[in-house]
């Protein structure tokens, strides 16, 4: 007999629904209710790439310990989609729970003996209380939330308050949803006498953290970072980043008289959008675009122009599964190489890797600064998991005294005083030349630039020496960027170890939890979180200090590992890939198991053996 799962404030619940059934708001309400009770949650929406009533899932991890990555496994499932029943049934952990609509009898073939099946006649209850078919469908979702609130001890007042807030000013909707919630809760009180082993208990573990998605955070970061121009073309999963920027611009960039101090253009395609961004950057505006992998593919020639002509541009790449159209509504970290070397010829681009919405906000502003300072395209590399899912994170902070870093811009006063100006002259050895804004001075400081080779004064030239000076200076500028980008974060293990792990972006919460799991097994792992490319020297030092370094990433071809090997000229055998790329976020269980299995197969060598 399988023992039922028993846990308080530590479980995973999953809802299986049909796209367009109105379940999204109810499922999100469930997550927010637990959050309001002071217990951290980490929800993830898994949805199809079209709107034709296909399956959709919403997974909520409840973790008083604050683990925000996917754990792996499901303790409680609410399957409301007959098409995915068998797969949903199989996903439940032994000893787990399943809540189903028992209006019709459930065949023995659709049951499991090692989990508790909880039947509630949801459809019958809806037919009994409501006559409108659409209302029946929508309110069934709120009914199962009512049942869950009773089973899990979620305070009903919390959900009542959330419903009032959600439908503020819509009295009929508030009353209808409140009624459906209490119908479900009352039925559970009367008919489910045996308690289950999962509980939500009020805690104080959320603090002042906020609940927000990464795309909204990035859009707000662009506002605070001084962006005044956004040119974009809709593409999943980045569209809401541009929409977030527009929403915040209406709030913060609109004068009392209604005058808008920003320009947002939905271009005819991705090529046009990056062209507009580059034009705005050349004119001195801070500009960005938001896109995903296919958009970057279309933009590459223009990105090469911006790199070689040295024009600031910020590109928010919310990565998804590829290649081609791939999996538009699934997550990956598979655009690293395509962005690092975007365009033909010898190009290298700065990339920032935020781990959560808080860093999406910070890094979006930093990307705009870096693009101006380095006069080059800068990529903000998020992904669908960060961009489109709400996550707990630290509140955004902004120093009101912070000045935008516009980099080396020659002024009209300096030109008038006779300061020498050559658009591509490296005056101080860091690879960054001075630029001028159009119209700075009536007769000085103007230049004509192009994507072809030029000399230090921007004059057209096909001389080999001029080309070499250009590309060597660009490499010096890339080396300068190592000191300007966000630096990596080192998390040493509690005990001395020769094992290291390198990770970045949305893998972060799962990697941190995996390290805890490994430590409980007696395997200590030092961790280094990358926050940017180019890599500072400290990354190589971390690798040199460890016998074995695992590189955790979400793509097939170990792209981050390839970048590390190439940039530091490493023996590839020194870096062990841990790869996950089937479209869902990597789990702590997956990482811990992969590292443990590898270490069991290859025992550690002593320091003396390594030297020998």
PDB file of C-alpha atoms in Angstrom, residues 64-258:
ATOM      1  CA  UNK A  64       7.873  27.665   2.073  1.00  0.00           C
ATOM      2  CA  UNK A  65      11.643  27.247   1.702  1.00  0.00           C
ATOM      3  CA  UNK A  66      11.458  29.602  -1.269  1.00  0.00           C
ATOM      4  CA  UNK A  67      12.487  27.247  -4.087  1.00  0.00           C
ATOM      5  CA  UNK A  68      11.278  28.922  -7.275  1.00  0.00           C
ATOM      6  CA  UNK A  69      12.594  26.540  -9.933  1.00  0.00           C
ATOM      7  CA  UNK A  70      10.701  23.537 -11.207  1.00  0.00           C
ATOM      8  CA  UNK A  71      11.128  20.646  -8.815  1.00  0.00           C
ATOM      9  CA  UNK A  72       9.973  17.870 -11.114  1.00  0.00           C
ATOM     10  CA  UNK A  73       7.039  15.570 -10.397  1.00  0.00           C
ATOM     11  CA  UNK A  74       3.424  16.400  -9.501  1.00  0.00           C
ATOM     12  CA  UNK A  75       1.817  15.739  -6.103  1.00  0.00           C
ATOM     13  CA  UNK A  76      -1.726  16.850  -6.944  1.00  0.00           C
ATOM     14  CA  UNK A  77      -3.340  17.164 -10.353  1.00  0.00           C
ATOM     15  CA  UNK A  78      -6.661  18.635 -11.480  1.00  0.00           C
ATOM     16  CA  UNK A  79      -7.276  17.142 -14.974  1.00  0.00           C
ATOM     17  CA  UNK A  80     -10.155  18.919 -16.713  1.00  0.00           C
ATOM     18  CA  UNK A  81      -9.176  17.859 -20.249  1.00  0.00           C
ATOM     19  CA  UNK A  82     -10.277  14.349 -21.351  1.00  0.00           C
ATOM     20  CA  UNK A  83      -7.791  14.407 -24.253  1.00  0.00           C
ATOM     21  CA  UNK A  84      -4.786  14.472 -21.917  1.00  0.00           C
ATOM     22  CA  UNK A  85      -6.255  12.348 -19.114  1.00  0.00           C
ATOM     23  CA  UNK A  86      -3.937   9.354 -19.432  1.00  0.00           C
ATOM     24  CA  UNK A  87      -0.775  11.472 -19.587  1.00  0.00           C
ATOM     25  CA  UNK A  88      -1.967  13.644 -16.687  1.00  0.00           C
ATOM     26  CA  UNK A  89      -2.845  10.564 -14.643  1.00  0.00           C
ATOM     27  CA  UNK A  90       0.605   9.069 -15.227  1.00  0.00           C
ATOM     28  CA  UNK A  91       2.363  12.234 -14.082  1.00  0.00           C
ATOM     29  CA  UNK A  92       1.178  12.074 -10.461  1.00  0.00           C
ATOM     30  CA  UNK A  93       3.704  10.840  -7.915  1.00  0.00           C
ATOM     31  CA  UNK A  94       2.780   7.599  -6.079  1.00  0.00           C
ATOM     32  CA  UNK A  95       0.780   8.580  -3.008  1.00  0.00           C
ATOM     33  CA  UNK A  96      -0.413  11.754  -4.713  1.00  0.00           C
ATOM     34  CA  UNK A  97      -3.881  13.123  -5.355  1.00  0.00           C
ATOM     35  CA  UNK A  98      -6.201  13.702  -8.298  1.00  0.00           C
ATOM     36  CA  UNK A  99      -9.345  15.842  -8.325  1.00  0.00           C
ATOM     37  CA  UNK A 100     -11.728  15.026 -11.178  1.00  0.00           C
ATOM     38  CA  UNK A 101     -15.238  15.781 -12.408  1.00  0.00           C
ATOM     39  CA  UNK A 102     -17.312  12.787 -11.244  1.00  0.00           C
ATOM     40  CA  UNK A 103     -20.553  13.792 -12.979  1.00  0.00           C
ATOM     41  CA  UNK A 104     -20.041  10.714 -15.150  1.00  0.00           C
ATOM     42  CA  UNK A 105     -18.648   7.420 -13.768  1.00  0.00           C
ATOM     43  CA  UNK A 106     -14.906   6.997 -14.230  1.00  0.00           C
ATOM     44  CA  UNK A 107     -13.876   3.691 -15.871  1.00  0.00           C
ATOM     45  CA  UNK A 108     -11.391   1.469 -14.033  1.00  0.00           C
ATOM     46  CA  UNK A 109      -8.907   1.973 -16.900  1.00  0.00           C
ATOM     47  CA  UNK A 110      -8.731   5.652 -16.035  1.00  0.00           C
ATOM     48  CA  UNK A 111      -7.881   5.139 -12.381  1.00  0.00           C
ATOM     49  CA  UNK A 112      -4.751   4.432 -10.383  1.00  0.00           C
ATOM     50  CA  UNK A 113      -4.685   2.463  -7.186  1.00  0.00           C
ATOM     51  CA  UNK A 114      -1.556   4.161  -5.791  1.00  0.00           C
ATOM     52  CA  UNK A 115      -3.031   7.665  -5.710  1.00  0.00           C
ATOM     53  CA  UNK A 116      -6.163   9.100  -4.105  1.00  0.00           C
ATOM     54  CA  UNK A 117      -8.886   9.880  -6.648  1.00  0.00           C
ATOM     55  CA  UNK A 118     -11.219  12.638  -5.412  1.00  0.00           C
ATOM     56  CA  UNK A 119     -14.435  12.937  -7.388  1.00  0.00           C
ATOM     57  CA  UNK A 120     -16.552  16.100  -7.401  1.00  0.00           C
ATOM     58  CA  UNK A 121     -19.618  16.416  -9.711  1.00  0.00           C
ATOM     59  CA  UNK A 122     -18.541  19.769 -11.085  1.00  0.00           C
ATOM     60  CA  UNK A 123     -20.606  19.661 -14.279  1.00  0.00           C
ATOM     61  CA  UNK A 124     -23.710  18.544 -12.395  1.00  0.00           C
ATOM     62  CA  UNK A 125     -23.282  21.367  -9.897  1.00  0.00           C
ATOM     63  CA  UNK A 126     -22.950  23.895 -12.708  1.00  0.00           C
ATOM     64  CA  UNK A 127     -26.059  22.578 -14.462  1.00  0.00           C
ATOM     65  CA  UNK A 128     -27.948  22.749 -11.188  1.00  0.00           C
ATOM     66  CA  UNK A 129     -27.061  26.377 -10.456  1.00  0.00           C
ATOM     67  CA  UNK A 130     -26.557  28.000 -13.881  1.00  0.00           C
ATOM     68  CA  UNK A 131     -28.498  27.954 -17.147  1.00  0.00           C
ATOM     69  CA  UNK A 132     -26.106  29.764 -19.476  1.00  0.00           C
ATOM     70  CA  UNK A 133     -23.669  27.295 -21.167  1.00  0.00           C
ATOM     71  CA  UNK A 134     -20.763  29.741 -21.210  1.00  0.00           C
ATOM     72  CA  UNK A 135     -21.314  30.633 -17.574  1.00  0.00           C
ATOM     73  CA  UNK A 136     -21.306  26.945 -16.678  1.00  0.00           C
ATOM     74  CA  UNK A 137     -17.968  26.462 -18.399  1.00  0.00           C
ATOM     75  CA  UNK A 138     -16.305  29.499 -16.820  1.00  0.00           C
ATOM     76  CA  UNK A 139     -17.616  29.029 -13.290  1.00  0.00           C
ATOM     77  CA  UNK A 140     -16.662  25.356 -13.185  1.00  0.00           C
ATOM     78  CA  UNK A 141     -13.075  26.580 -12.845  1.00  0.00           C
ATOM     79  CA  UNK A 142     -13.914  28.700  -9.798  1.00  0.00           C
ATOM     80  CA  UNK A 143     -15.827  25.766  -8.318  1.00  0.00           C
ATOM     81  CA  UNK A 144     -12.771  23.517  -8.304  1.00  0.00           C
ATOM     82  CA  UNK A 145     -10.815  26.358  -6.692  1.00  0.00           C
ATOM     83  CA  UNK A 146     -13.451  26.308  -3.956  1.00  0.00           C
ATOM     84  CA  UNK A 147     -12.992  22.551  -3.508  1.00  0.00           C
ATOM     85  CA  UNK A 148      -9.207  22.944  -3.346  1.00  0.00           C
ATOM     86  CA  UNK A 149      -9.481  25.739  -0.787  1.00  0.00           C
ATOM     87  CA  UNK A 150     -11.331  23.338   1.511  1.00  0.00           C
ATOM     88  CA  UNK A 151      -9.006  20.371   0.900  1.00  0.00           C
ATOM     89  CA  UNK A 152      -5.808  22.411   1.339  1.00  0.00           C
ATOM     90  CA  UNK A 153      -6.978  24.716   4.137  1.00  0.00           C
ATOM     91  CA  UNK A 154      -6.647  27.859   2.027  1.00  0.00           C
ATOM     92  CA  UNK A 155      -8.367  30.718   3.850  1.00  0.00           C
ATOM     93  CA  UNK A 156     -11.624  31.501   2.009  1.00  0.00           C
ATOM     94  CA  UNK A 157     -11.407  35.199   2.919  1.00  0.00           C
ATOM     95  CA  UNK A 158      -8.229  35.466   0.872  1.00  0.00           C
ATOM     96  CA  UNK A 159      -9.901  34.180  -2.271  1.00  0.00           C
ATOM     97  CA  UNK A 160     -12.978  36.316  -1.671  1.00  0.00           C
ATOM     98  CA  UNK A 161     -10.747  39.394  -1.500  1.00  0.00           C
ATOM     99  CA  UNK A 162      -8.887  38.408  -4.674  1.00  0.00           C
ATOM    100  CA  UNK A 163     -12.152  37.919  -6.564  1.00  0.00           C
ATOM    101  CA  UNK A 164     -13.337  41.352  -5.441  1.00  0.00           C
ATOM    102  CA  UNK A 165     -10.068  42.890  -6.632  1.00  0.00           C
ATOM    103  CA  UNK A 166     -10.055  40.981  -9.920  1.00  0.00           C
ATOM    104  CA  UNK A 167     -13.554  42.066 -10.899  1.00  0.00           C
ATOM    105  CA  UNK A 168     -13.495  45.483  -9.268  1.00  0.00           C
ATOM    106  CA  UNK A 169     -16.422  47.597 -10.445  1.00  0.00           C
ATOM    107  CA  UNK A 170     -18.195  44.565 -11.991  1.00  0.00           C
ATOM    108  CA  UNK A 171     -20.661  43.636  -9.270  1.00  0.00           C
ATOM    109  CA  UNK A 172     -22.392  40.831 -11.179  1.00  0.00           C
ATOM    110  CA  UNK A 173     -19.106  39.085 -11.947  1.00  0.00           C
ATOM    111  CA  UNK A 174     -17.957  39.386  -8.343  1.00  0.00           C
ATOM    112  CA  UNK A 175     -21.209  37.894  -7.071  1.00  0.00           C
ATOM    113  CA  UNK A 176     -21.253  35.058  -9.631  1.00  0.00           C
ATOM    114  CA  UNK A 177     -17.676  34.039  -8.932  1.00  0.00           C
ATOM    115  CA  UNK A 178     -18.117  34.302  -5.166  1.00  0.00           C
ATOM    116  CA  UNK A 179     -21.183  32.064  -5.428  1.00  0.00           C
ATOM    117  CA  UNK A 180     -19.379  29.455  -7.553  1.00  0.00           C
ATOM    118  CA  UNK A 181     -16.425  29.458  -5.165  1.00  0.00           C
ATOM    119  CA  UNK A 182     -18.674  28.776  -2.161  1.00  0.00           C
ATOM    120  CA  UNK A 183     -20.657  26.110  -4.014  1.00  0.00           C
ATOM    121  CA  UNK A 184     -17.451  24.169  -4.555  1.00  0.00           C
ATOM    122  CA  UNK A 185     -16.185  24.758  -1.039  1.00  0.00           C
ATOM    123  CA  UNK A 186     -19.491  23.825   0.599  1.00  0.00           C
ATOM    124  CA  UNK A 187     -19.785  20.626  -1.428  1.00  0.00           C
ATOM    125  CA  UNK A 188     -16.278  19.588  -0.296  1.00  0.00           C
ATOM    126  CA  UNK A 189     -17.144  20.353   3.338  1.00  0.00           C
ATOM    127  CA  UNK A 190     -20.228  18.129   3.206  1.00  0.00           C
ATOM    128  CA  UNK A 191     -18.999  15.233   1.070  1.00  0.00           C
ATOM    129  CA  UNK A 192     -15.220  14.857   1.530  1.00  0.00           C
ATOM    130  CA  UNK A 193     -14.784  13.759   5.103  1.00  0.00           C
ATOM    131  CA  UNK A 194     -11.322  12.222   4.899  1.00  0.00           C
ATOM    132  CA  UNK A 195      -8.610  14.918   4.877  1.00  0.00           C
ATOM    133  CA  UNK A 196      -5.697  14.763   2.461  1.00  0.00           C
ATOM    134  CA  UNK A 197      -2.024  14.982   3.408  1.00  0.00           C
ATOM    135  CA  UNK A 198      -1.286  18.310   1.735  1.00  0.00           C
ATOM    136  CA  UNK A 199      -1.809  21.581   3.573  1.00  0.00           C
ATOM    137  CA  UNK A 200      -1.302  25.298   3.103  1.00  0.00           C
ATOM    138  CA  UNK A 201      -0.491  27.009   6.376  1.00  0.00           C
ATOM    139  CA  UNK A 202      -0.147  30.765   6.768  1.00  0.00           C
ATOM    140  CA  UNK A 203       3.502  31.817   6.944  1.00  0.00           C
ATOM    141  CA  UNK A 204       5.602  34.942   6.610  1.00  0.00           C
ATOM    142  CA  UNK A 205       8.040  33.900   3.901  1.00  0.00           C
ATOM    143  CA  UNK A 206       7.191  36.305   1.095  1.00  0.00           C
ATOM    144  CA  UNK A 207       8.359  39.529   2.725  1.00  0.00           C
ATOM    145  CA  UNK A 208       8.422  42.559   0.462  1.00  0.00           C
ATOM    146  CA  UNK A 209       9.064  40.589  -2.699  1.00  0.00           C
ATOM    147  CA  UNK A 210       6.935  41.330  -5.743  1.00  0.00           C
ATOM    148  CA  UNK A 211       5.178  38.994  -8.179  1.00  0.00           C
ATOM    149  CA  UNK A 212       5.840  39.961 -11.792  1.00  0.00           C
ATOM    150  CA  UNK A 213       6.817  38.536 -15.174  1.00  0.00           C
ATOM    151  CA  UNK A 214      10.160  39.201 -16.832  1.00  0.00           C
ATOM    152  CA  UNK A 215       8.799  40.864 -19.968  1.00  0.00           C
ATOM    153  CA  UNK A 216       6.949  43.523 -17.965  1.00  0.00           C
ATOM    154  CA  UNK A 217      10.070  44.034 -15.858  1.00  0.00           C
ATOM    155  CA  UNK A 218      12.246  44.463 -18.949  1.00  0.00           C
ATOM    156  CA  UNK A 219       9.795  46.962 -20.437  1.00  0.00           C
ATOM    157  CA  UNK A 220       9.877  49.011 -17.241  1.00  0.00           C
ATOM    158  CA  UNK A 221      13.679  48.738 -17.132  1.00  0.00           C
ATOM    159  CA  UNK A 222      13.847  50.254 -20.608  1.00  0.00           C
ATOM    160  CA  UNK A 223      11.735  53.202 -19.423  1.00  0.00           C
ATOM    161  CA  UNK A 224      13.988  53.824 -16.438  1.00  0.00           C
ATOM    162  CA  UNK A 225      17.052  53.206 -18.600  1.00  0.00           C
ATOM    163  CA  UNK A 226      16.153  56.123 -20.838  1.00  0.00           C
ATOM    164  CA  UNK A 227      14.773  54.401 -23.924  1.00  0.00           C
ATOM    165  CA  UNK A 228      12.539  56.696 -25.954  1.00  0.00           C
ATOM    166  CA  UNK A 229      12.154  54.557 -29.080  1.00  0.00           C
ATOM    167  CA  UNK A 230      10.862  51.003 -29.447  1.00  0.00           C
ATOM    168  CA  UNK A 231      10.460  49.416 -32.877  1.00  0.00           C
ATOM    169  CA  UNK A 232       9.256  45.834 -32.902  1.00  0.00           C
ATOM    170  CA  UNK A 233       7.315  43.161 -34.723  1.00  0.00           C
ATOM    171  CA  UNK A 234       5.024  40.781 -32.789  1.00  0.00           C
ATOM    172  CA  UNK A 235       6.511  37.375 -32.014  1.00  0.00           C
ATOM    173  CA  UNK A 236       5.980  34.917 -29.190  1.00  0.00           C
ATOM    174  CA  UNK A 237       7.224  35.093 -26.467  1.00  0.00           C
ATOM    175  CA  UNK A 238       8.559  38.669 -26.601  1.00  0.00           C
ATOM    176  CA  UNK A 239       5.481  40.671 -27.566  1.00  0.00           C
ATOM    177  CA  UNK A 240       4.531  41.571 -24.007  1.00  0.00           C
ATOM    178  CA  UNK A 241       7.949  43.220 -23.475  1.00  0.00           C
ATOM    179  CA  UNK A 242       7.140  45.886 -26.070  1.00  0.00           C
ATOM    180  CA  UNK A 243       3.569  46.107 -24.792  1.00  0.00           C
ATOM    181  CA  UNK A 244       4.884  46.554 -21.255  1.00  0.00           C
ATOM    182  CA  UNK A 245       7.150  49.377 -22.429  1.00  0.00           C
ATOM    183  CA  UNK A 246       4.168  51.079 -24.067  1.00  0.00           C
ATOM    184  CA  UNK A 247       2.049  50.682 -20.946  1.00  0.00           C
ATOM    185  CA  UNK A 248       4.720  52.194 -18.711  1.00  0.00           C
ATOM    186  CA  UNK A 249       5.498  54.982 -21.190  1.00  0.00           C
ATOM    187  CA  UNK A 250       1.854  56.052 -21.052  1.00  0.00           C
ATOM    188  CA  UNK A 251       2.242  56.292 -17.284  1.00  0.00           C
ATOM    189  CA  UNK A 252       5.720  57.805 -16.990  1.00  0.00           C
ATOM    190  CA  UNK A 253       6.530  59.386 -20.370  1.00  0.00           C
ATOM    191  CA  UNK A 254       3.386  61.370 -21.021  1.00  0.00           C
ATOM    192  CA  UNK A 255       3.218  65.037 -20.067  1.00  0.00           C
ATOM    193  CA  UNK A 256       0.212  66.453 -18.167  1.00  0.00           C
ATOM    194  CA  UNK A 257      -0.979  68.036 -21.417  1.00  0.00           C
ATOM    195  CA  UNK A 258      -1.010  64.604 -23.102  1.00  0.00           C
TER     196      UNK A 258
END
